[in-house]
CSV table of C-alpha atoms in Angstrom, one decimal:
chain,number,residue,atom,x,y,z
A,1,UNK,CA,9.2,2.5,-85.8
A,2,UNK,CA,10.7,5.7,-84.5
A,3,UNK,CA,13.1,5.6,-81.2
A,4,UNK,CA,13.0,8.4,-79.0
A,5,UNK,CA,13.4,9.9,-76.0
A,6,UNK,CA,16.1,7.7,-74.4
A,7,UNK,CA,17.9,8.4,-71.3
A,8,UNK,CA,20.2,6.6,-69.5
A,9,UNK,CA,20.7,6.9,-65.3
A,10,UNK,CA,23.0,6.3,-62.6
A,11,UNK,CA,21.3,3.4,-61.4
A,12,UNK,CA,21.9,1.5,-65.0
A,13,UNK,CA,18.5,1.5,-65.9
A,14,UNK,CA,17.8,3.4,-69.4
A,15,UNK,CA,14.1,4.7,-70.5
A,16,UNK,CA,12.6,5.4,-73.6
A,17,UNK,CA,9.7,5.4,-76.1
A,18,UNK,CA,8.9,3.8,-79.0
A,19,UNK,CA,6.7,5.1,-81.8
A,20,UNK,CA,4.9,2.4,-84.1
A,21,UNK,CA,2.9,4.3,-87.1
A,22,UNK,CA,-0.5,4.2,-87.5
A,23,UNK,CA,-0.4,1.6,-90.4
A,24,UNK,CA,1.4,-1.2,-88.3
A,25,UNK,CA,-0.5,-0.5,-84.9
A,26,UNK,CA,-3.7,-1.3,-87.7
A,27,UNK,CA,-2.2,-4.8,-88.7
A,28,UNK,CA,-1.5,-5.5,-84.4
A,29,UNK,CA,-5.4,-4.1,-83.7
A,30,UNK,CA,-6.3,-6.3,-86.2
A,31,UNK,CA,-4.4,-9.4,-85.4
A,32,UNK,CA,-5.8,-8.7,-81.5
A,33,UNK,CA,-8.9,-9.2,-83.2
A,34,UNK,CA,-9.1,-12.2,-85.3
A,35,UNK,CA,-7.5,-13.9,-81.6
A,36,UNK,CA,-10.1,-12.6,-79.8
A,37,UNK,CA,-13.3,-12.9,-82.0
A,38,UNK,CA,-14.0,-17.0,-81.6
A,39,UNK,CA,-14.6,-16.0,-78.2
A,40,UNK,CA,-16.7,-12.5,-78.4
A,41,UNK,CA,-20.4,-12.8,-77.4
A,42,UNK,CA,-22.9,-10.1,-79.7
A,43,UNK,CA,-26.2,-10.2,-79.7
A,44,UNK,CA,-27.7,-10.6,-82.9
A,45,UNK,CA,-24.6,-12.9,-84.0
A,46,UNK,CA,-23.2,-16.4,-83.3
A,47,UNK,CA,-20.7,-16.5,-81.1
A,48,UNK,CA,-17.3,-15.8,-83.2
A,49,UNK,CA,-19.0,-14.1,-86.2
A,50,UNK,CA,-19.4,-10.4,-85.2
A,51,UNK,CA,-17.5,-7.8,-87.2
A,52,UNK,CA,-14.7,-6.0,-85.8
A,53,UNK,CA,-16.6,-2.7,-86.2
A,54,UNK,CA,-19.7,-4.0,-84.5
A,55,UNK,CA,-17.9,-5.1,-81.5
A,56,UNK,CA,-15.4,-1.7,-81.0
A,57,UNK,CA,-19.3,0.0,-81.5
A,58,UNK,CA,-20.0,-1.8,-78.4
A,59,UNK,CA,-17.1,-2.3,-76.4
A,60,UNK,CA,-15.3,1.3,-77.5
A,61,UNK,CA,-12.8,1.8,-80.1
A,62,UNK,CA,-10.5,1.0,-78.2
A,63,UNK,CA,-11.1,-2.8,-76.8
A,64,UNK,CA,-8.3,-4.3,-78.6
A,65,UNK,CA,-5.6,-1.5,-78.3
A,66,UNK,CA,-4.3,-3.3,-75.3
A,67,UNK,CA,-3.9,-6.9,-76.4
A,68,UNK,CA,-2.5,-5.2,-79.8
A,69,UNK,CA,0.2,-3.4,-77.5
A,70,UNK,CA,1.2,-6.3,-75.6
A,71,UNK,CA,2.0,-8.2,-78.4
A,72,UNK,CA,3.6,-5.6,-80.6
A,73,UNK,CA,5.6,-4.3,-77.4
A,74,UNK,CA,8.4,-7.2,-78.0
A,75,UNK,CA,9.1,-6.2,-81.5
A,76,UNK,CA,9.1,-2.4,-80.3
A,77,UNK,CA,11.1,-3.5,-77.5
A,78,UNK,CA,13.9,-5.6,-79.9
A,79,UNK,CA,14.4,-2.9,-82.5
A,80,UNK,CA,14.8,0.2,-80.0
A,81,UNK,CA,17.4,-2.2,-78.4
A,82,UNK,CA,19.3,-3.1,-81.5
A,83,UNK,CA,19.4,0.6,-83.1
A,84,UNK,CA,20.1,2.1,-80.2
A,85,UNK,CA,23.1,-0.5,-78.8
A,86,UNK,CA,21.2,-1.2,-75.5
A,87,UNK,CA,23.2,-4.2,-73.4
A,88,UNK,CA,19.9,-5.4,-71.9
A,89,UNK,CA,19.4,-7.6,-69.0
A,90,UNK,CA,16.1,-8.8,-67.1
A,91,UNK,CA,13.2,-8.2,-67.5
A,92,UNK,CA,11.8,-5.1,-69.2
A,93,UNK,CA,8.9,-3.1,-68.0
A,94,UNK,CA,6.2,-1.1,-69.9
A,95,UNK,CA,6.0,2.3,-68.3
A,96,UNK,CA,3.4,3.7,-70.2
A,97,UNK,CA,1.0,3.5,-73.5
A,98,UNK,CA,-0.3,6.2,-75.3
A,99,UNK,CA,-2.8,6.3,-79.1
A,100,UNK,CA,-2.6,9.2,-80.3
A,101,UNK,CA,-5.7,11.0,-82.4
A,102,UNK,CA,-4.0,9.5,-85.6
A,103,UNK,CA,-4.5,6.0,-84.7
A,104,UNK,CA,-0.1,6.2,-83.7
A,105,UNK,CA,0.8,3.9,-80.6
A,106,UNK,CA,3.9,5.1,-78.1
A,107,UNK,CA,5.2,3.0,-75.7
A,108,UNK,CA,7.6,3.9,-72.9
A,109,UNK,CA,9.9,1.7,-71.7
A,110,UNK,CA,12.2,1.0,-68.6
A,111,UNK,CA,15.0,-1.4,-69.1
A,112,UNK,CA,18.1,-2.5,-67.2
A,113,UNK,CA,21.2,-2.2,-68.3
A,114,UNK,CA,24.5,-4.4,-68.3
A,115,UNK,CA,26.7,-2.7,-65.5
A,116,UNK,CA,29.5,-1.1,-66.1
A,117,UNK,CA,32.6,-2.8,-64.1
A,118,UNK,CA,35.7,-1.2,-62.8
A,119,UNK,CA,38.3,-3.3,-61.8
A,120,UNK,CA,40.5,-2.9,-58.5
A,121,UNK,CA,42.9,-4.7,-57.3
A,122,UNK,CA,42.7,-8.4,-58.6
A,123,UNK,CA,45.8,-10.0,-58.3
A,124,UNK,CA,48.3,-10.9,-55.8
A,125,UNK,CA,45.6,-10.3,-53.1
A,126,UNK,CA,46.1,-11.3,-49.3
A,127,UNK,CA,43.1,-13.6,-47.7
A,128,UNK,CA,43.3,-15.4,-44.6
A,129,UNK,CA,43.6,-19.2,-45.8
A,130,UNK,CA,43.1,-21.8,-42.6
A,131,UNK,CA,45.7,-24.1,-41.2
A,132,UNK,CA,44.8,-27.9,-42.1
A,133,UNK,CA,45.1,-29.3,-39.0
A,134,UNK,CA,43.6,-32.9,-37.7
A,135,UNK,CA,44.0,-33.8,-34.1
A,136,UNK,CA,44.4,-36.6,-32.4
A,137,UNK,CA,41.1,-36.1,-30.4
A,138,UNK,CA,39.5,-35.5,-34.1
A,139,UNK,CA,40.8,-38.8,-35.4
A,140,UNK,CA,39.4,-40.9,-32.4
A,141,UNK,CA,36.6,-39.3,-32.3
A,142,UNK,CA,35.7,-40.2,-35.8
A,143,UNK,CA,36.8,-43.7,-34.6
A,144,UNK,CA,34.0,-43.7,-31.8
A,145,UNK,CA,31.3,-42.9,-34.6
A,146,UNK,CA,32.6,-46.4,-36.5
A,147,UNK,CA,32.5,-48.3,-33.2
A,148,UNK,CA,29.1,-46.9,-32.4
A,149,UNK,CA,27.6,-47.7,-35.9
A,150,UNK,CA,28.8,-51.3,-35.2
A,151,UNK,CA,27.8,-51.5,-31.7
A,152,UNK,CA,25.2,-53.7,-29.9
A,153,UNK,CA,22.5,-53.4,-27.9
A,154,UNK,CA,21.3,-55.9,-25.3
A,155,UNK,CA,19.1,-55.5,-22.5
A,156,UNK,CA,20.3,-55.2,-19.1
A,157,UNK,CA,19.1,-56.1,-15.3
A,158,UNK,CA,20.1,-52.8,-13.4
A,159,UNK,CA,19.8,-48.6,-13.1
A,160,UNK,CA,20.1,-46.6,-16.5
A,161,UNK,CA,23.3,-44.7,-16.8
A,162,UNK,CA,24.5,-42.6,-19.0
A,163,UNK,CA,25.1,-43.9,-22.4
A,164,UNK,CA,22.2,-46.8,-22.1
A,165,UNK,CA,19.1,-46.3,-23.8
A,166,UNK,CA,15.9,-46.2,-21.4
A,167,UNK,CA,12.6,-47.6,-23.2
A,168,UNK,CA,10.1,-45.1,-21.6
A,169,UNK,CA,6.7,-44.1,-21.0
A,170,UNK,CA,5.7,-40.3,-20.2
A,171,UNK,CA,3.3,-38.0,-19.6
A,172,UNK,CA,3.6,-34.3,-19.2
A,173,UNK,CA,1.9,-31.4,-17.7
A,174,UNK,CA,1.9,-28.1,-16.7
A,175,UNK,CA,-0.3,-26.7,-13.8
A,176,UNK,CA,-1.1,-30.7,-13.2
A,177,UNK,CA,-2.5,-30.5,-17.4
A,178,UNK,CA,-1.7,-32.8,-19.9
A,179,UNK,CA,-0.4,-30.1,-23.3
A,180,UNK,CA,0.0,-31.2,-26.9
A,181,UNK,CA,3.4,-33.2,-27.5
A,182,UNK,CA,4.5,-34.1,-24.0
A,183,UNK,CA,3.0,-37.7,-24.2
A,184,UNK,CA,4.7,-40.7,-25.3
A,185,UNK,CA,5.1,-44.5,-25.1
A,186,UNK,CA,7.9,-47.3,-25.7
A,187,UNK,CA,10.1,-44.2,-26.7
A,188,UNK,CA,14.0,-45.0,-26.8
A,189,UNK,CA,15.8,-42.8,-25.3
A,190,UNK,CA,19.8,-42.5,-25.4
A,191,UNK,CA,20.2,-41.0,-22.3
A,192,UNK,CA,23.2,-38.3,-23.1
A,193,UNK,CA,22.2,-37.4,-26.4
A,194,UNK,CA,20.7,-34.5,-25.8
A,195,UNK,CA,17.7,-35.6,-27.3
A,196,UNK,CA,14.5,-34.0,-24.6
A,197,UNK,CA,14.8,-30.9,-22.9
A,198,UNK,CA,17.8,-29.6,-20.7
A,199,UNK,CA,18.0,-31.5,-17.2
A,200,UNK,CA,15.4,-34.2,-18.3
A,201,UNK,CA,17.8,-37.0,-19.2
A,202,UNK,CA,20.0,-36.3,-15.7
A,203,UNK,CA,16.9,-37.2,-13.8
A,204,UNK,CA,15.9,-40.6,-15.9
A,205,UNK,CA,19.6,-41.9,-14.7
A,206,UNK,CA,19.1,-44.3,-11.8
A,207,UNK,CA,15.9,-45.8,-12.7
A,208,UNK,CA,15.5,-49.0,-13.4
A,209,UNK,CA,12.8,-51.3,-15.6
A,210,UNK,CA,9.9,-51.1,-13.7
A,211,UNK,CA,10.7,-47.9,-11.4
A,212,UNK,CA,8.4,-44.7,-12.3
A,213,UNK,CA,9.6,-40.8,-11.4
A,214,UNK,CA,8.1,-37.5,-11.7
A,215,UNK,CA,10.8,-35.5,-13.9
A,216,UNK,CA,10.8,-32.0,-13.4
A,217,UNK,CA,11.7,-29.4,-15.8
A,218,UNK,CA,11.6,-26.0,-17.5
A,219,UNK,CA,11.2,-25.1,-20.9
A,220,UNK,CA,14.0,-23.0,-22.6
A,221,UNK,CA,13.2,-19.3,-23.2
A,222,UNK,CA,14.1,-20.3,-26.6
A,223,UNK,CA,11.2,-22.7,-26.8
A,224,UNK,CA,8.4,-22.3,-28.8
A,225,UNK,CA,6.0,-19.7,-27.7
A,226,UNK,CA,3.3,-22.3,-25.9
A,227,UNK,CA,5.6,-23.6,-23.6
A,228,UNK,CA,8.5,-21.3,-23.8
A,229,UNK,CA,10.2,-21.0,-19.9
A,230,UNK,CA,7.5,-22.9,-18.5
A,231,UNK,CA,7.8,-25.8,-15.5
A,232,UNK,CA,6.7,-28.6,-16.8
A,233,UNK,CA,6.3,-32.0,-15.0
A,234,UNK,CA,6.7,-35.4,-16.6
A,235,UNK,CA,5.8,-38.4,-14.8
A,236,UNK,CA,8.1,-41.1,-16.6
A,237,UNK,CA,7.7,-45.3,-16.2
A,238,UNK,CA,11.4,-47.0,-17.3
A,239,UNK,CA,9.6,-50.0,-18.9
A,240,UNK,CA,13.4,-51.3,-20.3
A,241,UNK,CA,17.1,-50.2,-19.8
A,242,UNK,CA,19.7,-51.3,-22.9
A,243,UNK,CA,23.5,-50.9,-22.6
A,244,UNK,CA,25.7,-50.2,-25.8
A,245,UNK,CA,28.1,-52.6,-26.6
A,246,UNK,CA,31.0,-51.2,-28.4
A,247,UNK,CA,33.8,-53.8,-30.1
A,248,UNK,CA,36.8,-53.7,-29.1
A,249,UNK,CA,39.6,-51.0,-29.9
A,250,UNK,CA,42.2,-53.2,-30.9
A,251,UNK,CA,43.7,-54.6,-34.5
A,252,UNK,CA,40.4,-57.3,-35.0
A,253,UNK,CA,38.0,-54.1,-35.2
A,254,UNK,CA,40.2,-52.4,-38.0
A,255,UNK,CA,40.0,-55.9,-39.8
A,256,UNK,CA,36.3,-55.7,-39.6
A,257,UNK,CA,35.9,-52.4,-40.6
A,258,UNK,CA,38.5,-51.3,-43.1
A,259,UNK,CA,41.1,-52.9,-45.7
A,260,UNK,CA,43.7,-52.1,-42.9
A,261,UNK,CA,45.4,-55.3,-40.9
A,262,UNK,CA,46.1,-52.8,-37.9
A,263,UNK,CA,44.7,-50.2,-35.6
A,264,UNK,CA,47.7,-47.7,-36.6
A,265,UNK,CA,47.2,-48.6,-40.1
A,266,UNK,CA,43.4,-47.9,-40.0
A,267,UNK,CA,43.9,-44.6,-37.3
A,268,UNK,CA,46.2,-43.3,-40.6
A,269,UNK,CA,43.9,-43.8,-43.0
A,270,UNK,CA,41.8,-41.9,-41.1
A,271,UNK,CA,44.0,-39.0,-40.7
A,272,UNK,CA,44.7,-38.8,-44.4
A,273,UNK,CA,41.2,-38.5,-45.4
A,274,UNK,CA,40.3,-36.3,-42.9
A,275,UNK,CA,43.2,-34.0,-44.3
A,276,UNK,CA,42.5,-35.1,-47.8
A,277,UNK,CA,38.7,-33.7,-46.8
A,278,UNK,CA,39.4,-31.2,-44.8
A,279,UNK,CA,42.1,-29.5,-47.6
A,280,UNK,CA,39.0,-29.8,-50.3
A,281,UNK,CA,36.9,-27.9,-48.4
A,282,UNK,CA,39.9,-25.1,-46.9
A,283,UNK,CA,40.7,-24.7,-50.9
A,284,UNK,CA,37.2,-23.9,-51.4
A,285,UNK,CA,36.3,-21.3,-49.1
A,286,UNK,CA,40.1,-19.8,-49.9
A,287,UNK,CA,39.0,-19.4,-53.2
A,288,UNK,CA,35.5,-17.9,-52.5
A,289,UNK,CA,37.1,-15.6,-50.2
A,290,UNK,CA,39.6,-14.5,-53.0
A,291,UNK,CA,37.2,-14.1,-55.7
A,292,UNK,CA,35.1,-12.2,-53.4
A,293,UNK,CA,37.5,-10.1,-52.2
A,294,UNK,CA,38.5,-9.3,-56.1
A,295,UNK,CA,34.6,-8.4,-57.2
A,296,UNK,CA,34.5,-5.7,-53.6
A,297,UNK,CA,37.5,-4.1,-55.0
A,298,UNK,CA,35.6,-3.7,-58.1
A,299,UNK,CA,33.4,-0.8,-58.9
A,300,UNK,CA,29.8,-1.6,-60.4
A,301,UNK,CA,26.1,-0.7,-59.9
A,302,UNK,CA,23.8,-3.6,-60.3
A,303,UNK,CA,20.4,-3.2,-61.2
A,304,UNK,CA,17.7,-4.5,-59.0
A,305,UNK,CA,16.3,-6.8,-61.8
A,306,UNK,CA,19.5,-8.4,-62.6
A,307,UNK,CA,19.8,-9.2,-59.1
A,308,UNK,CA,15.9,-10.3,-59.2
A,309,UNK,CA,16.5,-12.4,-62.0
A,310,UNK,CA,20.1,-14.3,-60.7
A,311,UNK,CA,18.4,-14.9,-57.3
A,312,UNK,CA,15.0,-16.3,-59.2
A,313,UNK,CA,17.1,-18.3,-61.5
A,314,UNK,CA,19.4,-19.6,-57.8
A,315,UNK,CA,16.1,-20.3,-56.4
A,316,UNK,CA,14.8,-22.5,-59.1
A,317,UNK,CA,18.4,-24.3,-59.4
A,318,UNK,CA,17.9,-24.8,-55.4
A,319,UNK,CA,14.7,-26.2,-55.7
A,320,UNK,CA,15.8,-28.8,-58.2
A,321,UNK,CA,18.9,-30.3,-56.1
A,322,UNK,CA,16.0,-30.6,-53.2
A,323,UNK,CA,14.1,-32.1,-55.6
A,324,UNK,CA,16.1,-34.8,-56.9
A,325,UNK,CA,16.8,-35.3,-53.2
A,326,UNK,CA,12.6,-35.9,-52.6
A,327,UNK,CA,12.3,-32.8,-50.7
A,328,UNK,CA,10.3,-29.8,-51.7
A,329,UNK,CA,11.7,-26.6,-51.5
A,330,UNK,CA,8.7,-25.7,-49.6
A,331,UNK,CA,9.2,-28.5,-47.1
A,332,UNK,CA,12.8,-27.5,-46.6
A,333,UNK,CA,12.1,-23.8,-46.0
A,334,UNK,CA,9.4,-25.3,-43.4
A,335,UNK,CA,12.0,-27.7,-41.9
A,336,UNK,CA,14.4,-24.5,-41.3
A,337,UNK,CA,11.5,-22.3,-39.3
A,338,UNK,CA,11.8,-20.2,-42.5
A,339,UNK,CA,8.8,-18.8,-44.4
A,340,UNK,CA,9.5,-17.8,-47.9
A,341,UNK,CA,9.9,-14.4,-47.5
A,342,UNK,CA,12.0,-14.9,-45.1
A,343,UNK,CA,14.3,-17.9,-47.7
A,344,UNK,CA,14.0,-14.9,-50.2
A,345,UNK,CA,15.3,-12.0,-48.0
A,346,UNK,CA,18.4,-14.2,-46.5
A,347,UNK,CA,19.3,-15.9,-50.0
A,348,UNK,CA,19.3,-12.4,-51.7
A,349,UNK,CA,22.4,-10.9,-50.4
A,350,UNK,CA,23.8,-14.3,-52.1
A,351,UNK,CA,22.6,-14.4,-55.2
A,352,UNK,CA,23.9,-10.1,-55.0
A,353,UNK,CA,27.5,-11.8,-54.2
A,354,UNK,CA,27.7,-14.9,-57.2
A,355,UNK,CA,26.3,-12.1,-59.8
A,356,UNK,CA,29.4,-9.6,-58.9
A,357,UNK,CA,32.2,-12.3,-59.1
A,358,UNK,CA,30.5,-13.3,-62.3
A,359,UNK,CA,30.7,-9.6,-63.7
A,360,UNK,CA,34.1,-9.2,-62.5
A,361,UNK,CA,35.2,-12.2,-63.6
A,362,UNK,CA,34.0,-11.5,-66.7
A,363,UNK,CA,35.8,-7.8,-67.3
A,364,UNK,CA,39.4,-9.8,-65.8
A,365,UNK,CA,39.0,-12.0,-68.7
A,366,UNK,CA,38.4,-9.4,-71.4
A,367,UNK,CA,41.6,-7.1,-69.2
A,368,UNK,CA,43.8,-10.3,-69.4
A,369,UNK,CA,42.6,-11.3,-72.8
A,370,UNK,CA,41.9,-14.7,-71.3
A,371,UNK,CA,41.2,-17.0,-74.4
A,372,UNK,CA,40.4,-21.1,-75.0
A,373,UNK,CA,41.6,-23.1,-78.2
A,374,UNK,CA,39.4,-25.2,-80.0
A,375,UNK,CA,41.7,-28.3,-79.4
A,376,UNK,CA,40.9,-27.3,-75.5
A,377,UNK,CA,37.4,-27.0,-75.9
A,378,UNK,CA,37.3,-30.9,-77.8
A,379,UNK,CA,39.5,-31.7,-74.8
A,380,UNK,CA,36.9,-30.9,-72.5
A,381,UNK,CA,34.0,-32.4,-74.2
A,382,UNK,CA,36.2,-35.6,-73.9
A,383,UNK,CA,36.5,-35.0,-70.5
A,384,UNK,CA,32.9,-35.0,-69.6
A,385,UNK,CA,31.8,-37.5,-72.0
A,386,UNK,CA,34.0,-40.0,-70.0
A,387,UNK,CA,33.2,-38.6,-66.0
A,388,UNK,CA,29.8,-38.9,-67.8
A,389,UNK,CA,29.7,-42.0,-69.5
A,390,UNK,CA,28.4,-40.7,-72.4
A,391,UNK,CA,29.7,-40.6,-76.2
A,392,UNK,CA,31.1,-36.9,-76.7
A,393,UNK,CA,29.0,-36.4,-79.8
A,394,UNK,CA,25.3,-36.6,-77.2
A,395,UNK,CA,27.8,-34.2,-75.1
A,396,UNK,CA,28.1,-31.5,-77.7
A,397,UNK,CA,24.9,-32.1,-78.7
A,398,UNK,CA,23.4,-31.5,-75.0
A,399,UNK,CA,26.6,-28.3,-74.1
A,400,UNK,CA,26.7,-25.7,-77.1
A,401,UNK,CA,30.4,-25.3,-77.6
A,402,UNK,CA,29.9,-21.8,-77.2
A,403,UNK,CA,28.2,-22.3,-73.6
A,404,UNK,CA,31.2,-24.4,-73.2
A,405,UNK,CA,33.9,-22.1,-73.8
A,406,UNK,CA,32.3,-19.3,-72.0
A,407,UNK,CA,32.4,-21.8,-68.8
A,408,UNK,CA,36.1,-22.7,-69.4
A,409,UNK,CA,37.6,-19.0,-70.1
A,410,UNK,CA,35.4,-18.2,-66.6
A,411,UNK,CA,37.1,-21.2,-65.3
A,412,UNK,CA,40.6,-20.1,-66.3
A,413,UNK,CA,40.3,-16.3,-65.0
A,414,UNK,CA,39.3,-17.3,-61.8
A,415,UNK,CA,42.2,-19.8,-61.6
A,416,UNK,CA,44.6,-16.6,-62.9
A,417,UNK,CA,43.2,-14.3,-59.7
A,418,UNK,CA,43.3,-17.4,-57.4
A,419,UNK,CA,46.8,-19.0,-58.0
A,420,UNK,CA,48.0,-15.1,-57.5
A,421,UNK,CA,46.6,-14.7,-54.5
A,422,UNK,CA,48.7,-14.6,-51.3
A,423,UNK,CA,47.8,-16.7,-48.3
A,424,UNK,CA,48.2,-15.8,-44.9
A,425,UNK,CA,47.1,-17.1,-41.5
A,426,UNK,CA,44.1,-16.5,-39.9
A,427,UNK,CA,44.1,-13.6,-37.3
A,428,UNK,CA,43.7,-14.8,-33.8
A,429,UNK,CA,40.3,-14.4,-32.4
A,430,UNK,CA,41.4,-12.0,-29.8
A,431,UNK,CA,42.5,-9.7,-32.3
A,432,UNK,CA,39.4,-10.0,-34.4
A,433,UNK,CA,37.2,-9.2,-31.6
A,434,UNK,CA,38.7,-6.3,-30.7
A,435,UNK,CA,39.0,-4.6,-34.5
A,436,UNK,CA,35.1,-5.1,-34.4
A,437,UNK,CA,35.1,-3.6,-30.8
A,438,UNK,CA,37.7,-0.2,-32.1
A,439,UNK,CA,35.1,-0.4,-35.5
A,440,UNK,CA,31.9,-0.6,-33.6
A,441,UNK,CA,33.6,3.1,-31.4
């Protein structure tokens, strides 16, 4: 095989072509062949049995040149990337395929190429870090969802108010005509909750078991397109009116509910996890903002198939957390008044974002000469066999210590651009608005 013609371009994609000879393009025509001939139909022969040269006499010389290019092409593709030092990623393309009059097969080929990364300013960077702040109306209010999951119902003898649940019948129409979805029967409502359409739960207050009312209302603009800003009319019948019964606030709930002998006790257990929580997930989105911050002040020009290929492989990796969930990643695109296209085009800028840190975490760690021992590597397999459960020999043999150690020296740069980073407060919303107000001028 013969290499030629290779050009590299701004957009890291590199082309060239590869010659195979005439006497190994023979042994690939042939081999197409022999695959193909159990299946080839020629009159006068059983099915299977007709030579090669009878069948290129009736199909063209050419018939198998194809099938004998596509499966030569990965070899071709391999050595021209090997001699030539090619850092290949995605998927390759075939841009062309030409025989020649000697029976000698070129291919052309497009390929992308591993980015090259420039590194900016990585360390000792300045992001906005959130305050961790739980208030006191945060702490009850978490409190109110505990009382209400151990609340009780019971009917009652009187008007609905807000906060009861009305049992109700309804019909709706527009124009005095019943449309699709706006009938119902014995249908709970918590009258509050937001639950129907703006102004529809204000007008079922007052009624009581028994009472009917015609409820009138009008779709938002934001509705779906049917009934979108209509008037609508919905004669409703209050069949049943239930009051919430919350315990009491006092040191007997906490008992019931928690490990805690007091109300203060259990409102500061509260407060600590809420913190506890609420730090996890400030620490998180700190470091997100620093890693991203570090891969913009990088320079690099990715390809569109290495992005095509991260976002594919993010895709698949969604799918199967939905999955193990029992949703469908259809289903949950559906449930999100997304079509796919519409999951791909959002998700993409993502999967852009994850690949850059990646990259520029990666050049960091060769800059910093980040490195991990092999007494830290057995250290980690110990540490996931035990969160795991599992005896560390079934670890290594299911995480290839080499797998492993790329992870951890990842692990560790990030941690070396994170723990420099500088974190400041948050700029008040004012002034935010009106940067993007000067930027937009």
């Amino acid at each position: 095989m013969i290499v030629k013609n290779v050009e590299k371009k701004e957009n890291n994609t590199a082309t060239f072509q590869v010659e195979i000879d005439k006497d190994e393009f023979e042994k690939a025509v042939n081999a197409a062949y022999l695959k193909a001939k159990k299946q080839i139909v020629v009159p006068g022969f059983r099915k299977g049995k007709a030579p090669r040269m009878v069948v290129e006499g009736m199909y063209g010389a050419d018939v198998f040149y194809n099938d004998a290019a596509e499966d030569i092409a990965p070899t071709a593709l391999a050595f021209a990337v090997e001699q030539e030092k090619l850092e290949m990623v995605g998927m390759p393309s075939i841009t062309d395929m030409d025989v020649s009059d000697e029976k000698v097969l070129t291919l052309g080929f497009e390929i992308a190429l591993y980015p090259a990364v420039t590194l900016g300013e990585y360390k000792g960077l300045e992001v906005e870090k959130e305050k961790i702040e739980i208030t006191d109306e945060a702490v009850d209010a978490e409190i109110d969802r505990v009382r209400n999951r151990n609340s009780r119902i019971q009917t009652v003898e009187r008007a609905a108010a807000m906060g009861d649940t009305a049992v109700i019948d309804f019909v709706g129409t527009i124009d005095g005509v019943a449309f699709d979805g706006g009938t119902g029967s014995d249908f709970s409502l918590k009258l509050g909750s937001g639950t129907f359409i703006p102004g529809f739960e204000e007008q079922v207050v007052g009624l009581s078991a028994g009472e009917e009312k015609d409820v009138c209302v009008t779709f938002p603009e934001e509705y779906h397109a049917d009934l979108a800003s209509k008037d609508a009319v919905f004669h409703v019948t209050c069949k049943e009116v239930k009051e919430t019964l919350l315990p009491e606030l006092d040191d007997e709930f906490a008992k019931d509910v928690s490990e805690f002998d007091t109300l203060e006790e259990y409102k500061q257990s509260i407060r600590t996890s809420m913190e506890e929580s609420r730090k996890t997930a400030v620490d998180r989105d700190f470091r997100d903002a620093v890693l991203t911050k570090a891969a913009e002040n990088a320079e690099m020009i990715l390809p569109d198939a290495m992005i095509d290929e991260k976002h594919e492989r993010m895709i698949e990796e969604y799918g199967q957390n939905l999955a193990a969930q029992g949703i469908p990643l259809e289903q949950y695109i559906g449930m999100m008044g997304m079509s796919m296209d519409d999951f791909r085009r959002t998700t993409r800028p993502s999967a852009e974002r994850q690949l850059r840190i990646s990259l520029m975490i990666d050049e960091v760690a060769k800059a910093e000469e980040v490195a991990v021992t092999d007494e830290e590597v057995e250290a980690e397999y110990a540490k996931v066999a035990e969160s795991y459960g599992m005896p560390v020999d079934d670890v290594k043999n299911s995480i290839p210590a080499d797998a492993l150690r790329k992870d951890m020296i990842e692990r560790k740069t990030a941690d070396l651009i994170c723990d420099s980073a500088v974190a400041v407060d948050p700029k008040p919303v004012e002034e935010t608005e009106e940067k993007e107000e000067t930027t937009e001028e």
